[in-house]
């Protein structure tokens, strides 16, 4: 039996062992187990399971394998037994840290040593094996400057020179080196490198004082810093010349010995250049001459000398009417090249009036983001466009600002149902059209006039007869609203014709309105029944028979009244009746306010006129006689004559 155990398993760990099998039963079956004495494991058996218990921890570095002899005994007579060898392989655990061969490594290095010179080699060993014993080397807690001078090989521990060293700058280096195994255990050692001096001193540049940042408003010739240059050599090698390299607005002006003033040579502008890297070079008079350089970073401080500039010359915002208050219309954005508060932009609306009200009652602008919101819900029919001015102001002292124009355009939505101008709505007056019996198919009978307060396709109207007394007798133009006969009038057609017309716009969703059109097929007024009985009502039509019976039982008083009415109508019959002068016209009273007649919109055409007449039978009844300018105009009765009625109302 083979068991693989790590040597760092804690004392008391248990490992279940497979039980032995005996073909006998009862007392002759397996009764007990015994384990050969060893230094690490004992046997624990409770009759149900067998476990190896670790009572002394393993150490792979001392012993890699442990062999255990397990014996199983039955209870028979003679007693029989079976054995098995348990082979325990102790696996390695990372319990040993690397160990350096020396506590301190020392080396010396001439300052003019060439690059890639081997300085010293460090070495550490790890008692573990495999990955646990794989040692790598690296720098410990050392500065970035040291890492720029020296390099360590991670595998073999060789430390090499990768950058020039100078005795006059650093006389020695103390390096902290770390050795780490594969799973993270590490140890440290110290490496001391002494630099051996040679005669190779170069000038050293010191920044004694520096005004940083420099305000961009300083005039040319302003002192911004003091430079000092030192050289450890002597005689001519100590004589130094200093210059400023590059195209920068600065120069060095000699002061006292080895001191220079750094002054400006031109106007500074932070928005063009916010930082300068000034390289100062110092060269001695030696042979060959030695030189050094130093770069000084100088920042330019901002002043508030730039107003905010909008990204666009003007802005346009589009919003649908009936918008929710607080909805976003558009966003304006202005940039200020200044810095911090000088470049922080705040937006606001300039005071103005829109339709006599303050602009703040229509719009608001987020002072931080420039997002413009609607304060109220807009109505296209009342306000189609307006302009506001937005100001962008910075937080400088004094503040600077600029303005931009924002044009707001309100777009139409289909929120107005068609309004029927003719025939007039029920209840206001009782409008009836008179259709001659001799009318032919295609003759113009009447026209439904409707308008829509919306615009565009939301105001494109279509007409449809949704219910009629005789569905096959009349038709209506889908876009014109003209009601025409589909066939010739016959004697069998009912005198009273009732039409329900639906007018629908082309919006999404579509809105509609309905009206009732009452037509009388008759050639003279004497045949016209009482107008109050003409209104379209399904219940009234069902009660016609009951009404006839009721009329038979009318009193003598009512019979006398009817005879008088018929006499009056007979007298009026001899008076000439007027036909339409034009197709159909609408009384001026039917026209709602604010409706413009725009040709081509489908809402109101100017080619029809409407004449209103009062009949003798009822004060609430109007008859309309129709004619048009085309060949399908209804022919007038030969006994009727066209004449101008002084009481007619004509509208275009």
mmCIF file of C-alpha atoms in Angstrom, residues 273-529:
data_model
loop_
_atom_site.group_PDB
_atom_site.id
_atom_site.type_symbol
_atom_site.label_atom_id
_atom_site.label_comp_id
_atom_site.label_asym_id
_atom_site.label_seq_id
_atom_site.Cartn_x
_atom_site.Cartn_y
_atom_site.Cartn_z
ATOM 1 C CA UNK A 273 3.555 75.955 -23.088
ATOM 2 C CA UNK A 274 2.717 75.082 -19.497
ATOM 3 C CA UNK A 275 6.036 73.448 -18.547
ATOM 4 C CA UNK A 276 9.625 73.979 -19.615
ATOM 5 C CA UNK A 277 12.491 71.509 -19.311
ATOM 6 C CA UNK A 278 15.515 73.828 -19.144
ATOM 7 C CA UNK A 279 18.788 72.018 -19.805
ATOM 8 C CA UNK A 280 21.834 73.776 -18.353
ATOM 9 C CA UNK A 281 25.257 72.653 -19.572
ATOM 10 C CA UNK A 282 28.561 73.283 -17.752
ATOM 11 C CA UNK A 283 31.951 72.679 -19.475
ATOM 12 C CA UNK A 284 35.395 73.042 -17.868
ATOM 13 C CA UNK A 285 38.606 74.243 -19.530
ATOM 14 C CA UNK A 286 40.450 70.951 -19.170
ATOM 15 C CA UNK A 287 42.035 68.985 -21.968
ATOM 16 C CA UNK A 288 40.102 67.188 -23.046
ATOM 17 C CA UNK A 289 37.286 69.326 -21.634
ATOM 18 C CA UNK A 290 34.745 67.640 -19.406
ATOM 19 C CA UNK A 291 31.168 68.779 -19.240
ATOM 20 C CA UNK A 292 27.918 68.033 -17.480
ATOM 21 C CA UNK A 293 24.331 69.114 -17.821
ATOM 22 C CA UNK A 294 21.286 69.450 -15.635
ATOM 23 C CA UNK A 295 17.642 69.732 -16.574
ATOM 24 C CA UNK A 296 15.406 72.058 -14.613
ATOM 25 C CA UNK A 297 11.632 71.667 -14.881
ATOM 26 C CA UNK A 298 9.864 75.005 -14.636
ATOM 27 C CA UNK A 299 6.072 75.404 -14.619
ATOM 28 C CA UNK A 300 4.155 78.469 -15.787
ATOM 29 C CA UNK A 301 1.440 79.685 -13.404
ATOM 30 C CA UNK A 302 -1.915 80.606 -14.920
ATOM 31 C CA UNK A 303 -3.663 83.972 -14.856
ATOM 32 C CA UNK A 304 -7.230 84.549 -16.026
ATOM 33 C CA UNK A 305 -6.488 85.920 -19.514
ATOM 34 C CA UNK A 306 -8.858 83.777 -21.632
ATOM 35 C CA UNK A 307 -12.663 83.936 -21.711
ATOM 36 C CA UNK A 308 -14.673 80.721 -22.221
ATOM 37 C CA UNK A 309 -15.184 79.824 -25.894
ATOM 38 C CA UNK A 310 -18.217 77.820 -27.013
ATOM 39 C CA UNK A 311 -17.537 74.795 -29.187
ATOM 40 C CA UNK A 312 -20.174 75.954 -31.697
ATOM 41 C CA UNK A 313 -21.178 79.421 -32.892
ATOM 42 C CA UNK A 314 -24.843 78.633 -32.248
ATOM 43 C CA UNK A 315 -26.917 75.696 -31.028
ATOM 44 C CA UNK A 316 -30.236 74.270 -32.143
ATOM 45 C CA UNK A 317 -32.541 72.242 -29.902
ATOM 46 C CA UNK A 318 -35.532 70.240 -31.109
ATOM 47 C CA UNK A 319 -38.333 69.183 -28.799
ATOM 48 C CA UNK A 320 -41.706 67.606 -29.457
ATOM 49 C CA UNK A 321 -44.703 69.388 -28.046
ATOM 50 C CA UNK A 322 -46.343 68.019 -24.904
ATOM 51 C CA UNK A 323 -42.890 67.198 -23.587
ATOM 52 C CA UNK A 324 -42.485 66.434 -19.917
ATOM 53 C CA UNK A 325 -41.196 69.321 -17.780
ATOM 54 C CA UNK A 326 -37.579 68.680 -16.927
ATOM 55 C CA UNK A 327 -36.774 66.846 -20.159
ATOM 56 C CA UNK A 328 -33.369 67.522 -21.734
ATOM 57 C CA UNK A 329 -33.325 69.644 -24.897
ATOM 58 C CA UNK A 330 -29.633 69.965 -25.710
ATOM 59 C CA UNK A 331 -26.249 70.629 -24.188
ATOM 60 C CA UNK A 332 -23.925 73.571 -24.692
ATOM 61 C CA UNK A 333 -20.232 73.333 -24.006
ATOM 62 C CA UNK A 334 -17.578 75.996 -23.645
ATOM 63 C CA UNK A 335 -13.853 75.526 -23.141
ATOM 64 C CA UNK A 336 -11.549 77.787 -21.199
ATOM 65 C CA UNK A 337 -7.822 77.109 -21.701
ATOM 66 C CA UNK A 338 -7.023 78.653 -18.325
ATOM 67 C CA UNK A 339 -6.309 76.458 -15.304
ATOM 68 C CA UNK A 340 -8.311 75.452 -12.267
ATOM 69 C CA UNK A 341 -10.817 78.116 -11.215
ATOM 70 C CA UNK A 342 -9.739 80.371 -14.082
ATOM 71 C CA UNK A 343 -10.789 77.593 -16.456
ATOM 72 C CA UNK A 344 -13.869 76.410 -14.541
ATOM 73 C CA UNK A 345 -16.938 77.320 -16.611
ATOM 74 C CA UNK A 346 -20.374 78.084 -15.155
ATOM 75 C CA UNK A 347 -23.424 78.356 -17.430
ATOM 76 C CA UNK A 348 -26.499 80.561 -17.007
ATOM 77 C CA UNK A 349 -29.393 81.946 -19.052
ATOM 78 C CA UNK A 350 -29.334 85.626 -19.907
ATOM 79 C CA UNK A 351 -32.529 87.435 -18.824
ATOM 80 C CA UNK A 352 -35.011 87.747 -21.688
ATOM 81 C CA UNK A 353 -38.694 87.355 -22.490
ATOM 82 C CA UNK A 354 -40.439 84.724 -24.587
ATOM 83 C CA UNK A 355 -44.039 85.507 -25.496
ATOM 84 C CA UNK A 356 -44.120 88.084 -22.741
ATOM 85 C CA UNK A 357 -42.872 85.680 -20.052
ATOM 86 C CA UNK A 358 -39.447 85.302 -18.515
ATOM 87 C CA UNK A 359 -37.161 82.882 -20.327
ATOM 88 C CA UNK A 360 -36.569 81.121 -16.998
ATOM 89 C CA UNK A 361 -40.204 79.973 -17.076
ATOM 90 C CA UNK A 362 -39.445 78.078 -20.299
ATOM 91 C CA UNK A 363 -35.900 76.738 -19.903
ATOM 92 C CA UNK A 364 -33.241 76.096 -17.300
ATOM 93 C CA UNK A 365 -29.552 75.316 -17.727
ATOM 94 C CA UNK A 366 -27.345 73.204 -15.510
ATOM 95 C CA UNK A 367 -24.606 75.548 -14.335
ATOM 96 C CA UNK A 368 -21.973 72.810 -14.227
ATOM 97 C CA UNK A 369 -22.739 70.674 -17.298
ATOM 98 C CA UNK A 370 -24.442 73.122 -19.692
ATOM 99 C CA UNK A 371 -27.393 70.767 -20.170
ATOM 100 C CA UNK A 372 -30.545 72.720 -21.042
ATOM 101 C CA UNK A 373 -33.854 71.424 -19.645
ATOM 102 C CA UNK A 374 -37.445 72.348 -20.397
ATOM 103 C CA UNK A 375 -39.221 73.932 -17.439
ATOM 104 C CA UNK A 376 -42.676 73.554 -18.926
ATOM 105 C CA UNK A 377 -44.526 71.554 -21.535
ATOM 106 C CA UNK A 378 -44.553 73.242 -24.960
ATOM 107 C CA UNK A 379 -47.516 73.576 -27.322
ATOM 108 C CA UNK A 380 -46.656 73.702 -31.022
ATOM 109 C CA UNK A 381 -49.919 75.473 -31.815
ATOM 110 C CA UNK A 382 -48.960 78.326 -29.480
ATOM 111 C CA UNK A 383 -45.162 78.483 -29.759
ATOM 112 C CA UNK A 384 -43.189 76.999 -32.612
ATOM 113 C CA UNK A 385 -39.718 78.397 -31.998
ATOM 114 C CA UNK A 386 -37.824 80.876 -29.886
ATOM 115 C CA UNK A 387 -34.258 81.863 -29.076
ATOM 116 C CA UNK A 388 -32.400 82.169 -25.807
ATOM 117 C CA UNK A 389 -28.892 83.292 -24.927
ATOM 118 C CA UNK A 390 -26.625 81.218 -22.695
ATOM 119 C CA UNK A 391 -23.672 82.813 -20.926
ATOM 120 C CA UNK A 392 -20.515 80.876 -20.030
ATOM 121 C CA UNK A 393 -18.529 82.541 -17.230
ATOM 122 C CA UNK A 394 -15.290 81.404 -15.615
ATOM 123 C CA UNK A 395 -14.443 81.678 -11.930
ATOM 124 C CA UNK A 396 -11.400 83.877 -12.384
ATOM 125 C CA UNK A 397 -10.861 87.243 -10.773
ATOM 126 C CA UNK A 398 -12.121 89.242 -12.514
ATOM 127 C CA UNK A 399 -14.367 86.687 -14.275
ATOM 128 C CA UNK A 400 -14.515 86.534 -18.065
ATOM 129 C CA UNK A 401 -17.546 85.404 -20.063
ATOM 130 C CA UNK A 402 -18.998 84.801 -23.528
ATOM 131 C CA UNK A 403 -22.490 84.207 -24.916
ATOM 132 C CA UNK A 404 -24.073 81.876 -27.449
ATOM 133 C CA UNK A 405 -27.504 81.743 -29.057
ATOM 134 C CA UNK A 406 -29.651 78.622 -28.621
ATOM 135 C CA UNK A 407 -32.577 78.254 -31.031
ATOM 136 C CA UNK A 408 -35.370 76.022 -29.726
ATOM 137 C CA UNK A 409 -37.720 74.465 -32.286
ATOM 138 C CA UNK A 410 -40.950 72.824 -31.146
ATOM 139 C CA UNK A 411 -42.090 69.991 -33.393
ATOM 140 C CA UNK A 412 -45.705 69.024 -33.856
ATOM 141 C CA UNK A 413 -47.319 65.873 -32.492
ATOM 142 C CA UNK A 414 -50.768 64.649 -33.277
ATOM 143 C CA UNK A 415 -52.597 66.031 -30.259
ATOM 144 C CA UNK A 416 -55.544 67.733 -31.994
ATOM 145 C CA UNK A 417 -58.503 65.856 -33.389
ATOM 146 C CA UNK A 418 -59.995 67.040 -36.665
ATOM 147 C CA UNK A 419 -62.604 69.789 -36.223
ATOM 148 C CA UNK A 420 -65.598 69.599 -38.512
ATOM 149 C CA UNK A 421 -66.645 73.006 -39.781
ATOM 150 C CA UNK A 422 -69.479 71.830 -41.975
ATOM 151 C CA UNK A 423 -71.972 70.438 -41.265
ATOM 152 C CA UNK A 424 -72.256 72.239 -37.954
ATOM 153 C CA UNK A 425 -72.127 70.075 -34.819
ATOM 154 C CA UNK A 426 -75.429 68.669 -33.673
ATOM 155 C CA UNK A 427 -77.218 70.889 -31.243
ATOM 156 C CA UNK A 428 -76.045 74.208 -32.691
ATOM 157 C CA UNK A 429 -78.315 74.100 -35.737
ATOM 158 C CA UNK A 430 -80.128 71.535 -37.863
ATOM 159 C CA UNK A 431 -78.483 71.426 -41.312
ATOM 160 C CA UNK A 432 -80.178 69.558 -44.166
ATOM 161 C CA UNK A 433 -79.185 69.146 -47.812
ATOM 162 C CA UNK A 434 -81.861 68.929 -50.561
ATOM 163 C CA UNK A 435 -81.057 66.443 -53.336
ATOM 164 C CA UNK A 436 -83.143 66.580 -56.571
ATOM 165 C CA UNK A 437 -84.805 63.330 -57.562
ATOM 166 C CA UNK A 438 -83.292 63.649 -61.014
ATOM 167 C CA UNK A 439 -79.715 63.528 -59.699
ATOM 168 C CA UNK A 440 -77.465 61.243 -61.730
ATOM 169 C CA UNK A 441 -74.627 59.070 -60.532
ATOM 170 C CA UNK A 442 -71.542 61.095 -59.678
ATOM 171 C CA UNK A 443 -73.425 64.283 -58.904
ATOM 172 C CA UNK A 444 -72.075 66.467 -56.129
ATOM 173 C CA UNK A 445 -74.496 66.466 -53.208
ATOM 174 C CA UNK A 446 -72.606 68.158 -50.408
ATOM 175 C CA UNK A 447 -69.190 68.422 -48.831
ATOM 176 C CA UNK A 448 -67.824 67.794 -45.360
ATOM 177 C CA UNK A 449 -65.345 70.500 -44.375
ATOM 178 C CA UNK A 450 -62.878 69.791 -41.572
ATOM 179 C CA UNK A 451 -59.627 71.275 -40.372
ATOM 180 C CA UNK A 452 -56.906 70.109 -38.016
ATOM 181 C CA UNK A 453 -54.887 72.428 -35.765
ATOM 182 C CA UNK A 454 -51.812 70.190 -36.191
ATOM 183 C CA UNK A 455 -49.431 70.490 -39.122
ATOM 184 C CA UNK A 456 -47.779 68.263 -41.689
ATOM 185 C CA UNK A 457 -49.070 64.751 -41.990
ATOM 186 C CA UNK A 458 -50.806 65.148 -38.627
ATOM 187 C CA UNK A 459 -53.200 67.494 -40.465
ATOM 188 C CA UNK A 460 -53.725 65.316 -43.562
ATOM 189 C CA UNK A 461 -57.394 64.390 -43.365
ATOM 190 C CA UNK A 462 -59.300 61.516 -44.888
ATOM 191 C CA UNK A 463 -63.062 61.062 -45.026
ATOM 192 C CA UNK A 464 -65.163 57.928 -44.772
ATOM 193 C CA UNK A 465 -68.873 57.166 -44.554
ATOM 194 C CA UNK A 466 -69.187 54.859 -41.574
ATOM 195 C CA UNK A 467 -72.990 54.517 -41.598
ATOM 196 C CA UNK A 468 -75.775 55.492 -43.981
ATOM 197 C CA UNK A 469 -79.439 54.832 -44.648
ATOM 198 C CA UNK A 470 -78.625 53.383 -48.064
ATOM 199 C CA UNK A 471 -74.960 52.256 -48.217
ATOM 200 C CA UNK A 472 -74.959 52.037 -51.998
ATOM 201 C CA UNK A 473 -76.427 55.434 -52.774
ATOM 202 C CA UNK A 474 -73.730 57.919 -51.703
ATOM 203 C CA UNK A 475 -69.935 57.978 -51.624
ATOM 204 C CA UNK A 476 -67.443 60.460 -50.209
ATOM 205 C CA UNK A 477 -64.072 61.598 -51.548
ATOM 206 C CA UNK A 478 -61.327 60.193 -49.342
ATOM 207 C CA UNK A 479 -59.328 63.425 -49.382
ATOM 208 C CA UNK A 480 -61.838 66.011 -50.635
ATOM 209 C CA UNK A 481 -64.826 65.230 -48.387
ATOM 210 C CA UNK A 482 -67.168 65.648 -51.353
ATOM 211 C CA UNK A 483 -70.364 63.611 -51.075
ATOM 212 C CA UNK A 484 -71.596 62.338 -54.437
ATOM 213 C CA UNK A 485 -74.227 59.943 -55.667
ATOM 214 C CA UNK A 486 -72.928 56.534 -56.712
ATOM 215 C CA UNK A 487 -75.894 55.912 -58.987
ATOM 216 C CA UNK A 488 -79.009 57.658 -60.300
ATOM 217 C CA UNK A 489 -81.736 58.486 -57.800
ATOM 218 C CA UNK A 490 -84.686 56.084 -58.100
ATOM 219 C CA UNK A 491 -88.273 56.328 -56.915
ATOM 220 C CA UNK A 492 -87.697 53.488 -54.467
ATOM 221 C CA UNK A 493 -85.012 55.418 -52.572
ATOM 222 C CA UNK A 494 -86.052 56.731 -49.190
ATOM 223 C CA UNK A 495 -86.671 60.466 -49.079
ATOM 224 C CA UNK A 496 -84.694 60.840 -45.870
ATOM 225 C CA UNK A 497 -81.067 59.843 -46.137
ATOM 226 C CA UNK A 498 -78.867 59.969 -43.048
ATOM 227 C CA UNK A 499 -75.049 59.712 -43.291
ATOM 228 C CA UNK A 500 -72.484 59.401 -40.494
ATOM 229 C CA UNK A 501 -69.095 60.612 -41.754
ATOM 230 C CA UNK A 502 -65.793 59.990 -39.945
ATOM 231 C CA UNK A 503 -62.896 62.381 -40.476
ATOM 232 C CA UNK A 504 -59.479 60.944 -39.553
ATOM 233 C CA UNK A 505 -56.047 62.559 -39.611
ATOM 234 C CA UNK A 506 -52.804 60.882 -40.667
ATOM 235 C CA UNK A 507 -50.994 61.162 -37.318
ATOM 236 C CA UNK A 508 -49.595 58.357 -35.216
ATOM 237 C CA UNK A 509 -51.794 57.440 -33.473
ATOM 238 C CA UNK A 510 -54.590 58.721 -35.679
ATOM 239 C CA UNK A 511 -57.330 60.958 -34.226
ATOM 240 C CA UNK A 512 -60.815 61.265 -35.668
ATOM 241 C CA UNK A 513 -64.154 63.033 -35.419
ATOM 242 C CA UNK A 514 -67.609 62.202 -36.770
ATOM 243 C CA UNK A 515 -70.553 64.210 -37.996
ATOM 244 C CA UNK A 516 -74.068 63.550 -39.210
ATOM 245 C CA UNK A 517 -75.239 64.608 -42.658
ATOM 246 C CA UNK A 518 -79.005 64.778 -43.338
ATOM 247 C CA UNK A 519 -80.161 64.616 -46.983
ATOM 248 C CA UNK A 520 -83.691 64.979 -48.422
ATOM 249 C CA UNK A 521 -84.467 63.590 -51.866
ATOM 250 C CA UNK A 522 -87.103 65.979 -53.160
ATOM 251 C CA UNK A 523 -87.802 68.407 -55.989
ATOM 252 C CA UNK A 524 -89.994 70.826 -54.048
ATOM 253 C CA UNK A 525 -90.462 72.006 -50.520
ATOM 254 C CA UNK A 526 -94.020 70.755 -50.300
ATOM 255 C CA UNK A 527 -92.773 67.198 -50.159
ATOM 256 C CA UNK A 528 -90.421 67.960 -47.274
ATOM 257 C CA UNK A 529 -91.678 66.412 -43.999
#
